[in-house]
Amino acid sequence: MHIDVVTIFPDFFRSPLQTSILARAQQAGLVTIQIHDLRTFTEDKHRVVDDYPYGGGPGMVMKAQPFLAATETLRADSADGTPVIFFTPQGRPLTQQRVCEFSEYQHLILLCGHYEGVDERARQAVVTEEVSIGDYVLTGGEPAALVLIDALVRLVPGVLGNESSTESESFAKGLLEHPHYTRPAELDGMRVPEVLLSGHHEQIRRWRRKHSLRRTLTRRPELLRTAELTEEDHKLLAEIKQQPQKEPQEPTQASGDI
Ligand code: 4H7
């Protein structure tokens, strides 16, 4: 997989891309990530990337020309369907499903906007997908690009040592994860649930599934509507609903009916 990022702040990406799994994936040659300075695609002496908004008003607007030049260059030896992704609060919400779809492409181009936004003609001419990473406001598209890169890279085959962990996790199955514990078995009087120390694999599996369901019911009940639930899951949910809440520290969101 090859990812091109176009930004006015290349430095923003240095440390995150040189850390942990993202660094290892690149060293292993499983993914190549190239950060491009938008200014290198300007055609004027002063390398200007922004200008005043037509119609007046506060703030600046990013010029279309550098984005047009950047995408033309970066698409030059690429397949025709290469997504050109622009991050904006107006975009389609990013989900794990959408990340999976993007991970099927050999090449992705990510464009980061700033100031009041980008000249609409750049969006019309070169952007194929507008993406939002959530309903909040950022100063620029860079954190959003990093979020997508991180979510994508971990899906590239070979990047995570344990391939099965990707699918057994949270959103892949449509449920939240069960609680995790490691040594010691007792810490300041807080015990690890006995079943996890028992070595009974079937009981452990059932405990984890039940607590995964419990967390989902408590925190994100709407996820249960679309999760693939087995007959056992429905039994476990019935048990959970009869038992008193064992996790009083959890958010007290209404656990709506599924
Ligand atoms: C492009 C267009 C993405 C980039 C507009 C980007 C949130 C997200 C930005 C803007 C982003 C997200 C201009 C929107 C200034 C906010 C006050 C950069 N914010 N801006 N406005 N949710 N900001 O994915």
Tab-separated table of C-alpha atoms and ligand atoms in Angstrom:
chain	number	residue	atom	x	y	z
A	1	MET	CA	0.000	0.000	0.000
A	2	HIS	CA	1.244	3.488	-0.828
A	3	ILE	CA	-0.153	6.609	0.872
A	4	ASP	CA	0.602	10.152	-0.287
A	5	VAL	CA	-0.250	13.006	2.080
A	6	VAL	CA	-0.419	16.647	0.981
A	7	THR	CA	-0.057	19.195	3.785
A	8	ILE	CA	1.314	22.638	4.628
A	9	PHE	CA	2.750	21.121	7.851
A	10	PRO	CA	4.919	18.100	6.925
A	11	ASP	CA	6.555	18.210	10.388
A	12	PHE	CA	3.232	17.314	11.978
A	13	PHE	CA	3.641	13.743	10.666
A	14	ARG	CA	7.286	13.038	11.566
A	15	SER	CA	7.031	11.599	15.060
A	16	PRO	CA	3.765	9.644	14.668
A	17	LEU	CA	5.006	7.965	11.487
A	18	GLN	CA	8.357	7.115	13.099
A	19	THR	CA	6.798	5.512	16.154
A	20	SER	CA	5.686	1.997	17.009
A	21	ILE	CA	3.666	-0.017	14.497
A	22	LEU	CA	3.559	2.683	11.814
A	23	ALA	CA	7.369	2.840	11.872
A	24	ARG	CA	7.726	-0.945	11.779
A	25	ALA	CA	5.249	-1.368	8.921
A	26	GLN	CA	7.256	1.083	6.807
A	27	GLN	CA	10.614	-0.450	7.734
A	28	ALA	CA	9.255	-3.856	6.744
A	29	GLY	CA	8.239	-2.409	3.366
A	30	LEU	CA	4.580	-3.329	3.930
A	31	VAL	CA	3.468	0.259	3.404
A	32	THR	CA	5.086	3.399	1.999
A	33	ILE	CA	3.946	6.792	3.268
A	34	GLN	CA	5.134	9.963	1.568
A	35	ILE	CA	4.467	13.406	3.036
A	36	HIS	CA	4.399	16.236	0.479
A	37	ASP	CA	4.656	19.930	1.270
A	38	LEU	CA	1.775	21.678	-0.513
A	39	ARG	CA	4.035	24.686	-1.100
A	40	THR	CA	6.234	22.701	-3.464
A	41	PHE	CA	3.237	22.594	-5.839
A	42	THR	CA	2.732	26.367	-5.969
A	43	GLU	CA	3.706	28.228	-9.142
A	44	ASP	CA	4.429	31.705	-7.757
A	45	LYS	CA	7.665	33.094	-6.380
A	46	HIS	CA	6.350	33.441	-2.823
A	47	ARG	CA	4.799	29.941	-2.738
A	48	VAL	CA	1.445	31.287	-1.555
A	49	VAL	CA	-1.127	28.651	-0.551
A	50	ASP	CA	-3.962	30.890	0.713
A	51	ASP	CA	-5.877	34.011	-0.273
A	52	TYR	CA	-8.787	36.214	0.828
A	53	PRO	CA	-12.306	34.820	0.468
A	54	TYR	CA	-14.377	36.128	-2.463
A	55	GLY	CA	-17.401	37.865	-0.969
A	56	GLY	CA	-15.393	39.062	1.988
A	57	GLY	CA	-15.435	37.940	5.566
A	58	PRO	CA	-12.832	36.836	8.054
A	59	GLY	CA	-10.046	34.304	7.556
A	60	MET	CA	-8.318	32.895	4.517
A	61	VAL	CA	-9.163	30.214	1.976
A	62	MET	CA	-6.674	27.699	0.583
A	63	LYS	CA	-6.028	28.208	-3.107
A	64	ALA	CA	-7.164	25.492	-5.520
A	65	GLN	CA	-4.096	25.543	-7.796
A	66	PRO	CA	-1.550	23.844	-5.459
A	67	PHE	CA	-4.032	21.015	-4.723
A	68	LEU	CA	-4.735	20.561	-8.446
A	69	ALA	CA	-1.003	20.418	-9.219
A	70	ALA	CA	-0.314	18.048	-6.321
A	71	THR	CA	-2.993	15.551	-7.299
A	72	GLU	CA	-2.010	15.700	-10.963
A	73	THR	CA	1.586	14.836	-10.033
A	74	LEU	CA	0.713	12.164	-7.478
A	75	ARG	CA	-1.832	10.458	-9.731
A	76	ALA	CA	0.568	10.423	-12.688
A	77	ASP	CA	1.625	6.772	-12.476
A	78	SER	CA	-1.317	5.500	-10.491
A	79	ALA	CA	-4.415	3.466	-11.306
A	80	ASP	CA	-7.472	5.470	-12.419
A	81	GLY	CA	-9.673	4.736	-9.412
A	82	THR	CA	-7.209	5.996	-6.785
A	83	PRO	CA	-9.176	7.713	-4.022
A	84	VAL	CA	-8.308	11.351	-3.353
A	85	ILE	CA	-9.520	11.894	0.196
A	86	PHE	CA	-10.193	15.300	1.731
A	87	PHE	CA	-10.822	15.645	5.467
A	88	THR	CA	-13.628	17.979	6.470
A	89	PRO	CA	-16.414	18.034	9.073
A	90	GLN	CA	-18.760	17.921	6.052
A	91	GLY	CA	-17.423	14.540	4.943
A	92	ARG	CA	-18.870	11.070	5.266
A	93	PRO	CA	-18.257	9.764	8.791
A	94	LEU	CA	-15.273	7.402	8.993
A	95	THR	CA	-16.167	3.912	10.223
A	96	GLN	CA	-14.232	0.645	10.454
A	97	GLN	CA	-16.279	-0.542	7.445
A	98	ARG	CA	-15.072	2.453	5.425
A	99	VAL	CA	-11.454	1.896	6.572
A	100	CYS	CA	-11.715	-1.731	5.340
A	101	GLU	CA	-12.935	-0.494	1.969
A	102	PHE	CA	-10.080	2.036	1.653
A	103	SER	CA	-7.583	-0.695	2.625
A	104	GLU	CA	-8.404	-2.520	-0.632
A	105	TYR	CA	-6.649	0.186	-2.675
A	106	GLN	CA	-2.979	0.013	-3.636
A	107	HIS	CA	-2.674	3.789	-3.526
A	108	LEU	CA	-4.436	6.552	-1.581
A	109	ILE	CA	-3.959	10.326	-1.746
A	110	LEU	CA	-4.851	12.316	1.389
A	111	LEU	CA	-5.342	16.088	1.244
A	112	CYS	CA	-5.209	18.206	4.411
A	113	GLY	CA	-7.008	21.545	4.515
A	114	HIS	CA	-6.534	24.548	6.826
A	115	TYR	CA	-7.787	28.063	7.532
A	116	GLU	CA	-11.468	28.487	6.600
A	117	GLY	CA	-11.289	25.627	4.117
A	118	VAL	CA	-10.290	25.030	0.501
A	119	ASP	CA	-11.509	26.696	-2.707
A	120	GLU	CA	-14.580	24.702	-3.733
A	121	ARG	CA	-13.136	24.122	-7.220
A	122	ALA	CA	-10.304	21.989	-5.815
A	123	ARG	CA	-12.874	19.790	-4.127
A	124	GLN	CA	-14.935	19.519	-7.302
A	125	ALA	CA	-11.984	18.857	-9.576
A	126	VAL	CA	-9.826	16.419	-7.628
A	127	VAL	CA	-11.474	15.159	-4.443
A	128	THR	CA	-13.214	11.797	-4.787
A	129	GLU	CA	-14.105	11.268	-1.104
A	130	GLU	CA	-14.784	13.781	1.654
A	131	VAL	CA	-14.247	12.149	5.036
A	132	SER	CA	-14.983	13.314	8.593
A	133	ILE	CA	-13.385	11.549	11.550
A	134	GLY	CA	-16.122	12.753	13.900
A	135	ASP	CA	-18.416	15.594	14.860
A	136	TYR	CA	-15.849	18.010	16.233
A	137	VAL	CA	-13.722	20.804	14.825
A	138	LEU	CA	-9.966	20.583	14.170
A	139	THR	CA	-7.555	23.345	13.173
A	140	GLY	CA	-6.551	21.301	10.122
A	141	GLY	CA	-7.009	17.981	8.350
A	142	GLU	CA	-3.642	16.570	9.563
A	143	PRO	CA	-4.869	14.785	12.718
A	144	ALA	CA	-7.659	13.247	10.625
A	145	ALA	CA	-5.141	12.010	8.037
A	146	LEU	CA	-3.089	10.400	10.815
A	147	VAL	CA	-6.191	8.703	12.191
A	148	LEU	CA	-7.000	7.184	8.800
A	149	ILE	CA	-3.366	6.142	8.207
A	150	ASP	CA	-3.198	4.412	11.588
A	151	ALA	CA	-6.501	2.589	11.065
A	152	LEU	CA	-5.440	1.549	7.534
A	153	VAL	CA	-1.922	0.364	8.296
A	154	ARG	CA	-3.039	-2.069	10.969
A	155	LEU	CA	-5.226	-3.806	8.357
A	156	VAL	CA	-2.323	-4.379	5.955
A	157	PRO	CA	-1.485	-8.109	6.019
A	158	GLY	CA	1.677	-8.775	8.033
A	159	VAL	CA	1.624	-5.509	9.993
A	160	LEU	CA	0.158	-6.935	13.192
A	161	GLY	CA	2.090	-9.959	14.413
A	162	ASN	CA	-1.051	-11.779	15.449
A	163	GLU	CA	-3.320	-11.757	12.408
A	164	SER	CA	-6.297	-13.165	14.296
A	165	SER	CA	-6.327	-10.263	16.763
A	166	THR	CA	-7.602	-7.874	14.078
A	167	GLU	CA	-10.854	-9.774	13.602
A	168	SER	CA	-11.425	-10.732	17.233
A	169	GLU	CA	-11.299	-7.068	18.225
A	170	SER	CA	-14.071	-4.668	19.014
A	171	PHE	CA	-15.512	-3.080	15.905
A	172	ALA	CA	-14.563	-5.911	13.590
A	173	LYS	CA	-17.232	-8.026	15.300
A	174	GLY	CA	-19.490	-5.102	16.024
A	175	LEU	CA	-19.131	-5.373	19.817
A	176	LEU	CA	-16.967	-3.554	22.356
A	177	GLU	CA	-14.065	-5.441	23.901
A	178	HIS	CA	-14.254	-7.330	27.178
A	179	PRO	CA	-12.053	-6.161	30.106
A	180	HIS	CA	-8.389	-7.223	30.088
A	181	TYR	CA	-6.167	-8.175	33.039
A	182	THR	CA	-2.509	-9.035	33.572
A	183	ARG	CA	-0.341	-9.854	36.605
A	184	PRO	CA	-0.548	-9.567	39.553
A	185	ALA	CA	-3.720	-11.526	40.387
A	186	GLU	CA	-4.360	-9.129	43.269
A	187	LEU	CA	-3.509	-5.431	43.355
A	188	ASP	CA	-4.410	-3.209	46.332
A	189	GLY	CA	-7.196	-5.655	47.193
A	190	MET	CA	-8.578	-5.730	43.626
A	191	ARG	CA	-8.780	-9.314	42.340
A	192	VAL	CA	-8.685	-10.518	38.771
A	193	PRO	CA	-11.947	-12.435	38.072
A	194	GLU	CA	-11.299	-16.042	39.186
A	195	VAL	CA	-12.480	-17.625	35.954
A	196	LEU	CA	-9.576	-16.011	34.064
A	197	LEU	CA	-7.087	-17.781	36.388
A	198	SER	CA	-8.886	-21.127	36.130
A	199	GLY	CA	-7.527	-22.413	32.814
A	200	HIS	CA	-11.076	-23.444	31.766
A	201	HIS	CA	-10.933	-22.259	28.178
A	202	GLU	CA	-14.635	-22.673	27.484
A	203	GLN	CA	-15.639	-20.774	30.637
A	204	ILE	CA	-13.131	-18.055	29.829
A	205	ARG	CA	-14.497	-17.695	26.308
A	206	ARG	CA	-18.048	-17.440	27.674
A	207	TRP	CA	-17.010	-14.887	30.358
A	208	ARG	CA	-15.305	-12.717	27.744
A	209	ARG	CA	-18.254	-12.867	25.375
A	210	LYS	CA	-20.653	-12.008	28.184
A	211	HIS	CA	-18.611	-9.018	29.312
A	212	SER	CA	-18.196	-7.874	25.739
A	213	LEU	CA	-21.985	-7.940	25.423
A	214	ARG	CA	-22.420	-6.240	28.827
A	215	ARG	CA	-20.104	-3.377	27.911
A	216	THR	CA	-21.811	-2.931	24.574
A	217	LEU	CA	-25.257	-2.921	26.198
A	218	THR	CA	-24.160	-0.380	28.808
A	219	ARG	CA	-22.077	1.948	26.687
A	220	ARG	CA	-23.164	1.583	23.054
A	221	PRO	CA	-26.535	-0.222	22.987
A	222	GLU	CA	-27.161	0.852	19.386
A	223	LEU	CA	-24.276	-1.399	18.266
A	224	LEU	CA	-26.258	-4.470	19.322
A	225	ARG	CA	-28.757	-3.736	16.584
A	226	THR	CA	-26.199	-4.428	13.839
A	227	ALA	CA	-23.881	-6.918	15.585
A	228	GLU	CA	-24.098	-10.546	14.515
A	229	LEU	CA	-25.538	-12.230	17.601
A	230	THR	CA	-25.706	-15.976	18.144
A	231	GLU	CA	-28.293	-17.869	20.165
A	232	GLU	CA	-25.769	-17.988	23.027
A	233	ASP	CA	-25.388	-14.192	22.833
A	234	HIS	CA	-29.125	-13.720	23.314
A	235	LYS	CA	-29.031	-16.040	26.360
A	236	LEU	CA	-26.075	-14.107	27.790
A	237	LEU	CA	-27.884	-10.810	27.217
A	238	ALA	CA	-30.922	-12.137	29.049
A	239	GLU	CA	-28.652	-13.101	31.978
A	240	ILE	CA	-26.999	-9.681	31.942
A	241	LYS	CA	-30.324	-7.864	32.050
A	242	GLN	CA	-31.393	-9.875	35.119
A	243	GLN	CA	-28.127	-9.316	36.993
A	244	PRO	CA	-27.461	-6.114	38.910
A	245	GLN	CA	-24.989	-3.749	37.238
A	246	LYS	CA	-21.537	-4.861	38.398
A	247	GLU	CA	-19.736	-1.916	36.890
A	248	PRO	CA	-21.134	1.171	38.654
A	249	GLN	CA	-18.216	3.239	37.314
A	250	GLU	CA	-19.461	2.853	33.756
A	251	PRO	CA	-21.338	5.609	31.984
A	252	THR	CA	-24.993	5.467	32.916
A	253	GLN	CA	-26.283	5.762	29.371
A	254	ALA	CA	-29.720	4.360	28.809
A	255	SER	CA	-29.343	0.765	27.639
A	256	GLY	CA	-32.150	0.745	25.118
A	257	ASP	CA	-33.840	-2.438	23.976
A	258	ILE	CA	-32.116	-4.220	21.150
B	1	4H7	C1	-11.136	21.272	5.528
B	1	4H7	C2	-12.205	22.150	5.438
B	1	4H7	C3	-11.669	17.689	9.546
B	1	4H7	C4	-10.416	21.138	6.691
B	1	4H7	C5	-12.550	22.917	6.536
B	1	4H7	C6	-11.044	18.913	9.335
B	1	4H7	C7	-12.641	18.554	11.523
B	1	4H7	C8	-12.478	17.508	10.646
B	1	4H7	C9	-10.747	21.897	7.815
B	1	4H7	C10	-11.837	22.805	7.715
B	1	4H7	C11	-11.256	19.930	10.260
B	1	4H7	C12	-13.163	16.198	10.884
B	1	4H7	C13	-12.121	25.054	8.562
B	1	4H7	C14	-13.371	23.205	9.515
B	1	4H7	C15	-12.310	25.844	9.834
B	1	4H7	C16	-13.534	24.000	10.773
B	1	4H7	C17	-13.702	26.186	11.747
B	1	4H7	C18	-9.944	21.703	9.055
B	1	4H7	N1	-12.046	19.732	11.327
B	1	4H7	N2	-12.199	23.617	8.803
B	1	4H7	N3	-13.540	25.454	10.510
B	1	4H7	N4	-14.133	16.166	11.783
B	1	4H7	N5	-10.714	21.198	10.157
B	1	4H7	O1	-12.822	15.201	10.263
